[in-house]
Each structure stands twice: as C-alpha cells, then as structure tokens.
CSV table of C-alpha atoms in Angstrom, one decimal:
chain,number,residue,atom,x,y,z
A,1,MET,CA,69.4,171.9,19.4
A,2,GLU,CA,70.2,168.9,21.5
A,3,LYS,CA,73.1,170.6,23.2
A,4,SER,CA,70.9,173.6,24.0
A,5,ARG,CA,68.2,171.4,25.4
A,6,LYS,CA,70.6,169.6,27.7
A,7,ARG,CA,72.0,172.9,28.8
A,8,ARG,CA,68.5,174.2,29.8
A,9,ILE,CA,67.8,170.9,31.7
A,10,MET,CA,71.0,171.3,33.6
A,11,ILE,CA,70.2,174.9,34.4
A,12,ARG,CA,66.8,173.9,35.7
A,13,ILE,CA,68.4,171.1,37.8
A,14,LEU,CA,70.9,173.5,39.3
A,15,CYS,CA,68.3,176.2,40.0
A,16,THR,CA,66.0,173.6,41.6
A,17,ALA,CA,68.9,172.3,43.8
A,18,ALA,CA,69.9,175.9,44.7
A,19,THR,CA,66.3,176.7,45.6
A,20,VAL,CA,65.9,173.6,47.8
A,21,ALA,CA,69.3,174.3,49.5
A,22,ALA,CA,68.2,177.9,50.2
A,23,ALA,CA,64.9,176.8,51.6
A,24,VAL,CA,66.5,174.2,53.8
A,25,SER,CA,69.1,176.7,55.0
A,26,ALA,CA,66.4,179.3,55.7
A,27,VAL,CA,64.4,176.7,57.8
A,28,LEU,CA,67.4,175.8,59.8
A,29,TYR,CA,68.5,179.4,60.2
A,30,PHE,CA,65.2,180.4,61.7
A,31,ARG,CA,64.6,177.1,63.5
A,32,PRO,CA,67.8,176.3,65.4
A,33,ASP,CA,66.0,173.7,67.5
A,34,ILE,CA,65.5,171.6,64.3
A,35,TYR,CA,69.1,172.1,63.4
A,36,LEU,CA,70.4,171.0,66.8
A,37,ARG,CA,68.1,167.9,66.8
A,38,LEU,CA,69.4,166.9,63.4
A,39,MET,CA,73.0,167.2,64.6
A,40,GLN,CA,72.2,165.2,67.7
A,41,ALA,CA,70.5,162.5,65.6
A,42,ALA,CA,73.6,162.4,63.4
A,43,GLY,CA,75.9,161.6,66.3
A,44,PHE,CA,76.5,164.8,68.2
A,45,VAL,CA,75.1,163.0,71.2
A,46,GLU,CA,75.4,159.2,71.9
A,47,GLY,CA,72.2,157.7,73.1
A,48,GLU,CA,69.4,159.7,74.7
A,49,VAL,CA,70.0,163.5,74.6
A,50,ASN,CA,68.5,164.3,78.0
A,51,SER,CA,67.9,161.7,80.6
A,52,PHE,CA,67.5,161.2,84.3
A,53,GLU,CA,69.0,157.7,84.0
A,54,ALA,CA,72.8,157.2,83.7
A,55,LYS,CA,74.1,155.6,80.6
A,56,ASN,CA,75.9,153.1,82.8
A,57,GLU,CA,75.7,151.9,86.3
A,58,THR,CA,77.8,153.6,88.9
A,59,GLU,CA,80.9,151.6,89.4
A,60,MET,CA,84.4,151.9,90.8
A,61,ARG,CA,87.4,150.3,89.2
A,62,THR,CA,91.1,150.7,89.0
A,63,LEU,CA,92.5,151.6,85.6
A,64,GLU,CA,95.6,150.0,84.2
A,65,ASN,CA,97.6,153.2,85.0
A,66,GLY,CA,96.6,152.9,88.7
A,67,ILE,CA,93.9,155.6,88.7
A,68,ARG,CA,90.8,154.8,90.7
A,69,PHE,CA,87.8,155.6,88.5
A,70,ILE,CA,84.2,156.0,89.6
A,71,SER,CA,81.7,156.5,86.7
A,72,ASP,CA,78.2,158.0,86.5
A,73,ILE,CA,77.9,159.3,90.0
A,74,PRO,CA,74.5,161.1,90.4
A,75,TYR,CA,75.1,164.5,91.8
A,76,GLY,CA,71.4,165.1,92.6
A,77,SER,CA,70.4,167.6,89.9
A,78,GLU,CA,66.8,168.5,89.4
A,79,TYR,CA,67.7,168.6,85.7
A,80,PRO,CA,68.6,165.7,83.4
A,81,ASN,CA,72.2,164.4,82.7
A,82,GLY,CA,73.1,165.1,86.3
A,83,PHE,CA,76.0,162.6,86.5
A,84,LEU,CA,79.7,162.9,87.0
A,85,ASP,CA,82.9,160.8,86.7
A,86,LEU,CA,85.6,160.9,89.3
A,87,TYR,CA,89.3,160.0,88.7
A,88,LYS,CA,91.2,159.6,91.9
A,89,THR,CA,94.9,160.2,91.7
A,90,ASN,CA,97.4,157.6,92.9
A,91,ILE,CA,100.1,160.3,93.5
A,92,GLY,CA,100.3,161.0,97.3
A,93,ASP,CA,97.2,161.1,99.4
A,94,SER,CA,94.1,161.6,97.3
A,95,LYS,CA,92.2,163.0,100.2
A,96,GLU,CA,94.5,166.0,100.2
A,97,ALA,CA,94.9,166.4,96.5
A,98,PRO,CA,93.5,169.5,94.7
A,99,LEU,CA,90.5,169.0,92.4
A,100,PHE,CA,90.4,169.6,88.7
A,101,PHE,CA,86.8,170.2,87.7
A,102,TYR,CA,86.2,169.7,83.9
A,103,ILE,CA,83.2,170.8,81.8
A,104,HIS,CA,82.9,169.3,78.3
A,105,GLY,CA,82.1,171.3,75.2
A,106,GLY,CA,79.7,170.7,72.4
A,107,GLY,CA,77.9,174.0,71.9
A,108,TYR,CA,75.5,173.3,74.8
A,109,ALA,CA,73.8,170.7,72.6
A,110,GLY,CA,76.3,167.8,72.5
A,111,GLY,CA,79.3,166.2,74.0
A,112,ASP,CA,79.7,164.0,77.1
A,113,LYS,CA,81.9,163.8,80.2
A,114,SER,CA,83.7,160.8,79.0
A,115,GLU,CA,83.6,161.4,75.2
A,116,GLY,CA,84.5,165.1,75.1
A,117,ASP,CA,83.3,167.6,72.5
A,118,PRO,CA,82.1,165.9,69.3
A,119,ALA,CA,83.1,169.0,67.3
A,120,ALA,CA,86.7,168.8,68.6
A,121,ALA,CA,87.8,165.7,70.5
A,122,SER,CA,88.6,162.3,69.2
A,123,SER,CA,85.7,159.8,68.9
A,124,ASP,CA,87.8,157.2,70.7
A,125,VAL,CA,86.8,157.3,74.4
A,126,GLU,CA,90.2,156.2,75.6
A,127,GLU,CA,91.8,159.2,73.7
A,128,ALA,CA,89.1,161.5,74.8
A,129,THR,CA,89.8,160.8,78.5
A,130,GLN,CA,93.6,160.7,78.0
A,131,TYR,CA,93.7,164.5,78.8
A,132,LEU,CA,91.9,164.0,82.1
A,133,GLN,CA,93.8,160.9,83.1
A,134,THR,CA,97.1,162.7,82.4
A,135,ILE,CA,96.1,165.5,84.7
A,136,CYS,CA,95.0,163.0,87.3
A,137,ARG,CA,98.5,161.3,87.1
A,138,SER,CA,100.1,164.7,87.9
A,139,GLY,CA,98.5,164.7,91.3
A,140,TYR,CA,95.0,166.1,90.9
A,141,ASN,CA,91.7,164.3,91.5
A,142,VAL,CA,89.6,165.0,88.4
A,143,VAL,CA,85.9,165.4,88.0
A,144,SER,CA,84.1,165.6,84.7
A,145,ILE,CA,80.4,166.3,84.6
A,146,ASN,CA,77.4,166.1,82.2
A,147,TYR,CA,74.6,168.6,82.1
A,148,ALA,CA,71.3,169.2,80.4
A,149,LEU,CA,71.5,170.0,76.7
A,150,ALA,CA,69.8,172.3,74.3
A,151,PRO,CA,67.3,172.7,72.6
A,152,ASP,CA,65.2,171.2,75.5
A,153,TYR,CA,67.2,173.1,78.1
A,154,ASN,CA,68.9,176.4,77.7
A,155,TYR,CA,70.6,179.2,79.6
A,156,PRO,CA,71.2,179.3,82.6
A,157,VAL,CA,70.4,175.7,83.5
A,158,PRO,CA,73.9,174.3,82.9
A,159,ILE,CA,75.5,176.9,85.2
A,160,TYR,CA,73.0,175.9,87.9
A,161,GLN,CA,74.1,172.2,87.4
A,162,VAL,CA,77.8,173.1,87.8
A,163,ASP,CA,76.9,174.6,91.2
A,164,GLU,CA,74.9,171.5,92.1
A,165,ALA,CA,77.8,169.3,91.3
A,166,VAL,CA,80.2,171.4,93.3
A,167,ARG,CA,77.8,171.4,96.3
A,168,PHE,CA,77.4,167.6,96.0
A,169,LEU,CA,81.1,167.1,96.1
A,170,ARG,CA,81.5,169.4,99.1
A,171,GLU,CA,78.8,167.5,101.0
A,172,ASN,CA,80.3,164.1,100.1
A,173,GLU,CA,84.0,164.6,100.5
A,174,ALA,CA,84.4,161.9,103.1
A,175,GLU,CA,82.5,159.3,101.1
A,176,TYR,CA,84.6,159.7,98.0
A,177,GLY,CA,87.9,160.5,99.8
A,178,ILE,CA,88.5,163.9,98.1
A,179,SER,CA,88.9,167.6,99.1
A,180,THR,CA,87.1,170.6,97.6
A,181,SER,CA,89.2,173.2,99.4
A,182,HIS,CA,91.4,173.8,96.3
A,183,ILE,CA,89.7,173.5,92.9
A,184,VAL,CA,90.8,174.3,89.4
A,185,PHE,CA,88.0,174.8,86.9
A,186,SER,CA,88.4,174.0,83.3
A,187,GLY,CA,86.4,173.5,80.1
A,188,GLY,CA,86.6,173.3,76.4
A,189,SER,CA,84.6,175.5,74.0
A,190,ALA,CA,81.1,176.0,75.5
A,191,GLY,CA,82.4,174.2,78.7
A,192,GLY,CA,85.1,176.9,78.9
A,193,GLN,CA,82.4,179.5,79.0
A,194,LEU,CA,80.6,177.7,81.8
A,195,ALA,CA,83.8,177.3,83.7
A,196,GLY,CA,84.7,181.0,83.4
A,197,GLN,CA,81.2,182.2,84.2
A,198,TYR,CA,81.1,180.0,87.3
A,199,VAL,CA,84.4,181.3,88.6
A,200,ASN,CA,83.2,184.9,88.0
A,201,ILE,CA,80.2,184.0,90.2
A,202,GLN,CA,82.5,182.8,93.0
A,203,THR,CA,84.9,185.8,92.7
A,204,ASN,CA,82.6,188.7,91.9
A,205,THR,CA,80.0,189.3,94.6
A,206,GLU,CA,77.9,191.7,92.6
A,207,TYR,CA,77.8,189.4,89.7
A,208,ALA,CA,76.7,186.5,91.9
A,209,LYS,CA,73.8,188.7,93.0
A,210,GLN,CA,73.0,189.5,89.4
A,211,MET,CA,72.8,185.8,88.7
A,212,GLY,CA,70.7,185.2,91.8
A,213,MET,CA,73.2,182.6,93.0
A,214,GLU,CA,75.1,182.2,96.3
A,215,GLN,CA,78.9,181.9,96.3
A,216,THR,CA,79.5,178.3,97.1
A,217,LEU,CA,83.2,178.6,97.2
A,218,GLY,CA,85.5,181.1,98.9
A,219,LYS,CA,87.9,183.0,96.6
A,220,GLU,CA,90.8,181.3,98.2
A,221,GLU,CA,89.3,177.9,97.3
A,222,VAL,CA,89.4,178.6,93.5
A,223,MET,CA,93.0,177.8,92.6
A,224,GLY,CA,92.8,178.6,88.9
A,225,VAL,CA,91.1,178.2,85.5
A,226,VAL,CA,92.2,176.5,82.4
A,227,PHE,CA,90.5,177.7,79.2
A,228,ASN,CA,90.7,175.4,76.2
A,229,SER,CA,89.3,176.9,72.9
A,230,ALA,CA,86.8,178.6,75.2
A,231,LEU,CA,83.8,180.7,74.1
A,232,LEU,CA,84.3,183.8,76.2
A,233,GLN,CA,82.0,186.4,74.5
A,234,PRO,CA,78.7,184.8,73.5
A,235,GLY,CA,77.9,187.9,71.4
A,236,ASN,CA,80.8,186.9,69.2
A,237,PHE,CA,80.0,183.2,69.1
A,238,ALA,CA,79.5,183.2,65.3
A,239,LYS,CA,82.4,185.4,64.4
A,240,THR,CA,85.3,183.2,63.3
A,241,ASP,CA,87.0,182.9,60.0
A,242,SER,CA,85.1,179.7,59.1
A,243,PHE,CA,81.7,180.0,57.3
A,244,SER,CA,80.6,176.5,58.2
A,245,ASN,CA,81.6,176.9,61.9
A,246,ASN,CA,79.9,180.3,62.0
A,247,PHE,CA,76.6,178.8,60.7
A,248,MET,CA,76.8,176.0,63.4
A,249,PHE,CA,77.8,178.4,66.2
A,250,PHE,CA,75.1,180.9,65.2
A,251,GLU,CA,72.5,178.1,65.5
A,252,MET,CA,73.8,177.1,68.9
A,253,ARG,CA,73.9,180.7,70.1
A,254,GLN,CA,70.3,181.4,69.0
A,255,GLN,CA,69.1,178.3,70.8
A,256,TYR,CA,71.1,178.3,74.1
A,257,PHE,CA,71.1,182.1,74.6
A,258,ARG,CA,67.8,182.5,72.9
A,259,GLY,CA,69.4,185.1,70.6
A,260,ASP,CA,69.0,187.6,73.5
A,261,LYS,CA,71.7,190.3,73.7
A,262,ASP,CA,71.1,190.9,77.4
A,263,ILE,CA,71.5,187.2,78.2
A,264,MET,CA,74.7,187.0,76.1
A,265,ASP,CA,76.1,190.1,77.9
A,266,GLU,CA,75.3,188.5,81.2
A,267,ALA,CA,77.1,185.3,80.2
A,268,ASP,CA,80.1,187.2,78.9
A,269,VAL,CA,83.2,185.9,80.8
A,270,ILE,CA,85.5,188.8,80.0
A,271,GLN,CA,83.0,191.5,80.9
A,272,HIS,CA,82.6,190.3,84.5
A,273,ILE,CA,86.2,189.5,85.4
A,274,LEU,CA,87.6,191.4,88.4
A,275,GLU,CA,91.0,191.6,90.0
A,276,ASP,CA,90.1,188.7,92.3
A,277,PHE,CA,89.9,186.3,89.3
A,278,PRO,CA,92.4,183.4,90.0
A,279,PRO,CA,95.4,182.5,87.8
A,280,ALA,CA,94.4,181.4,84.4
A,281,TYR,CA,95.8,179.3,81.5
A,282,ILE,CA,94.5,180.2,78.1
A,283,THR,CA,94.9,178.4,74.8
A,284,ASP,CA,93.1,178.2,71.4
A,285,GLY,CA,93.6,177.2,67.8
A,286,ASN,CA,94.0,179.7,65.1
A,287,TYR,CA,91.2,179.1,62.6
A,288,GLY,CA,87.5,178.5,62.9
A,289,THR,CA,87.7,179.2,66.6
A,290,PHE,CA,87.6,181.9,69.3
A,291,ASP,CA,91.3,183.0,69.1
A,292,GLN,CA,90.4,186.7,69.0
A,293,GLN,CA,88.4,186.2,72.2
A,294,ALA,CA,91.3,184.4,73.8
A,295,ALA,CA,93.6,187.4,72.9
A,296,GLU,CA,91.1,189.8,74.5
A,297,LEU,CA,91.0,187.7,77.6
A,298,ASP,CA,94.8,187.8,77.7
A,299,GLN,CA,94.7,191.6,77.4
A,300,ARG,CA,92.0,192.0,80.1
A,301,LEU,CA,93.8,189.8,82.6
A,302,ALA,CA,97.0,191.8,82.0
A,303,GLU,CA,95.2,195.1,82.6
A,304,LEU,CA,93.9,193.7,85.9
A,305,GLY,CA,97.3,192.3,87.0
A,306,VAL,CA,95.9,188.7,87.1
A,307,TYR,CA,98.6,186.1,86.7
A,308,HIS,CA,98.0,184.0,83.5
A,309,ILE,CA,99.6,182.2,80.7
A,310,TYR,CA,98.5,182.6,77.1
A,311,ASN,CA,99.7,179.8,74.9
A,312,TYR,CA,99.0,180.5,71.3
A,313,TYR,CA,100.6,179.1,68.1
A,314,ASP,CA,100.2,181.4,65.1
A,315,ARG,CA,99.5,180.1,61.6
A,316,ASP,CA,103.1,180.6,60.6
A,317,THR,CA,103.8,177.8,63.1
A,318,ALA,CA,100.9,175.5,62.3
A,319,LYS,CA,97.2,175.6,61.2
A,320,LEU,CA,95.3,174.5,64.3
A,321,PRO,CA,91.5,174.2,64.5
A,322,HIS,CA,89.0,174.8,67.2
A,323,GLY,CA,89.7,172.2,70.0
A,324,TYR,CA,93.1,171.4,68.7
A,325,ASP,CA,94.2,170.8,72.2
A,326,SER,CA,92.2,167.6,72.4
A,327,TYR,CA,94.0,165.9,69.5
A,328,LEU,CA,96.9,164.5,71.5
A,329,ASP,CA,98.5,162.9,68.5
A,330,ASN,CA,99.4,166.4,67.4
A,331,LYS,CA,102.7,167.7,68.7
A,332,TYR,CA,101.3,171.1,69.4
A,333,ALA,CA,98.5,169.6,71.5
A,334,ARG,CA,101.1,167.6,73.4
A,335,ASP,CA,103.2,170.6,73.9
A,336,ASN,CA,100.2,172.5,75.2
A,337,LEU,CA,99.4,169.7,77.6
A,338,GLU,CA,102.9,169.8,79.0
A,339,LYS,CA,102.6,173.6,79.5
A,340,THR,CA,99.2,173.0,81.2
A,341,LEU,CA,100.8,170.5,83.6
A,342,GLU,CA,103.5,173.0,84.4
A,343,PHE,CA,100.8,175.6,85.2
A,344,LEU,CA,98.9,173.1,87.4
A,345,GLN,CA,102.1,172.2,89.2
A,346,MET,CA,102.8,175.9,89.8
A,347,LEU,CA,99.4,176.3,91.4
A,348,LYS,CA,100.2,173.5,93.9
A,349,GLU,CA,103.4,175.1,95.0
C-alpha cells in the first residue's frame, strides 16, 4: 500500500510538472515578446536593450597590435542603438583601404557590435573582436554597428539603420580618414541576413523600389559579401535539426518578422539575388543551423554565374554548431578565417 501511495504521489508530481511546463511553453509560444524579454534579462543583451545613449564614451585609442580603434561613434540614427565601432588598419594608407562592414547576429533581439552574437560567439570581448581585428590587420578598415532590437523594434528598422550608418560614413570620410568607395559587407546569423538584404538593395534596382529605399552605393562600390552562419530564408528560420534552436528561432521569427509570410518573402536574401550580386564567401556549421540555406545560396549563385566560395565541413569531418566560425580556438574556425582572409585579399587584387 505504501509503495502504491508513493507511486501515485510521484505520478501527480510529474503530471503537475508536465502541465506547468506545457502551460509555460504555450505562453512563450504565443507571446514571443515575453520569450525575448526573458532571454534579454538572462544575458542575451548586456545593459539596456534599446538606448539612445552609448554604453561608453566615444574615444580613440591605439590597441597593442597597432590598430587605431574608435568606439561608440554615433551614426545619427533616429532609432536606438545607433552607434558603431571603427578599427583603422595600420597596413598601408588607411585612407585608401577598403572597408569591411560587419553586422552582429543575435536573432534581431540580442548581441552587440563588440561582443558578437550571444548565441554563438565567445563571451570574452577580446575573443569576440579577434575576428574583426584579424581582418583589420589584413589591410581593411573595419566597422561594426549596433542597431535597434526586438521586441520593441522589428522589421525593417535594422535595415534602415544599416543604410544610415553607410550614409554617415560616406559623409564623414575625411573626419575619420577612411574611404567608402570599396566595401565588403558581412554578418553572422541574423546579421548575415541584414548584410545580404542590404547588398540586394544596392544591386537590384527593382528590389530597392520595393523596399522604398534609394541605392546609396553604386554596384562597383560593393566589393563582396561574407556570410557567416547567415539566415538567408526567413521562412525557414526555424527549420534546423535542433529542437531547442528551432523553438528559439521560431520565437525570433514571429517577433521580428511578425510571423508575416509576405514580410519573410520580402526579406529573403536568395529570392532577390540577381547577376549583379558581388563575389561572396559562404560558411556555416552543420547542425542546429542554416546549412541547408547556405547550400541553396551556393546553388543559386552558381546558376547566376556569380563568383563565390562555399566553405563547408561535413559531419564526417567535425560536428560544428551554428556560429562555429566565431570560436577561434577551434581549428576549423581558424581554417575558415584563413580562407576568408584569402578571399578578402583576392577582392583587393
């Protein structure tokens, strides 16, 4: 009898726990704004989520490796988080160097220009910026921007801010000693989607009209694009081989794109690419990520005759997660970085 009673109590406890878990999941499923705010409070964003005040004062300093670094430059956005960091190369004349324009990931709800994607990059700021500093040491000036985050701001606000940042840099080339005549756009995860969408706007006139945006750059000024574990098809945001990632990606998709199929189609990078798309470098991990989308981009660019490199390590080689490229203590991430640098060098020649 005692054993039977204990069993019934245990069953009740398990049923209650399952009911509570199901209720919580249901609330989060139908209220992505609550889910994102909980993630942000848990550390997905450091400090205030959306602010018109920089986290630090704008300052210029020379890093130990000789790079001149200017932090938290306001780029004049009418939206929050309108600040950028600038890394000026010490290779040759920085006034003539091409520009590497980087957009961080974080599912449109997290991340930071100097800390990277909280779902992928190292939490150590020095490691998180190592990727950008390495590119800077290869002869590129590097810009990394912040932008407004969901759930308070959603599509298409960040793409407007990318354009605001580009226009700001164009108007202030002399002040910062840089050139915007040759730009490579890059981003990780959600930042990769923003980079690809922005380049489509610059190279596809009809698409720019559809977006209601002017083409800030000429086609010849966009040197290339580097996609790192990039979201490319928002409609397939939550279609990976990881249940937990799919739940998180679904919540991000529902909030940022408002769950609207027409919006997701409009933001689809692959769908709007034309022959004038610049050379591209593509890489992704092989589980819990957008590797199928990367393969489709590879196929689409090949069909269009657009020069590109698709760097992919299959699972027989190594199990690599979403954002693997940011873990530079991993030999495959280091190998990928070397191949990225070779691609960037090719663009300069």
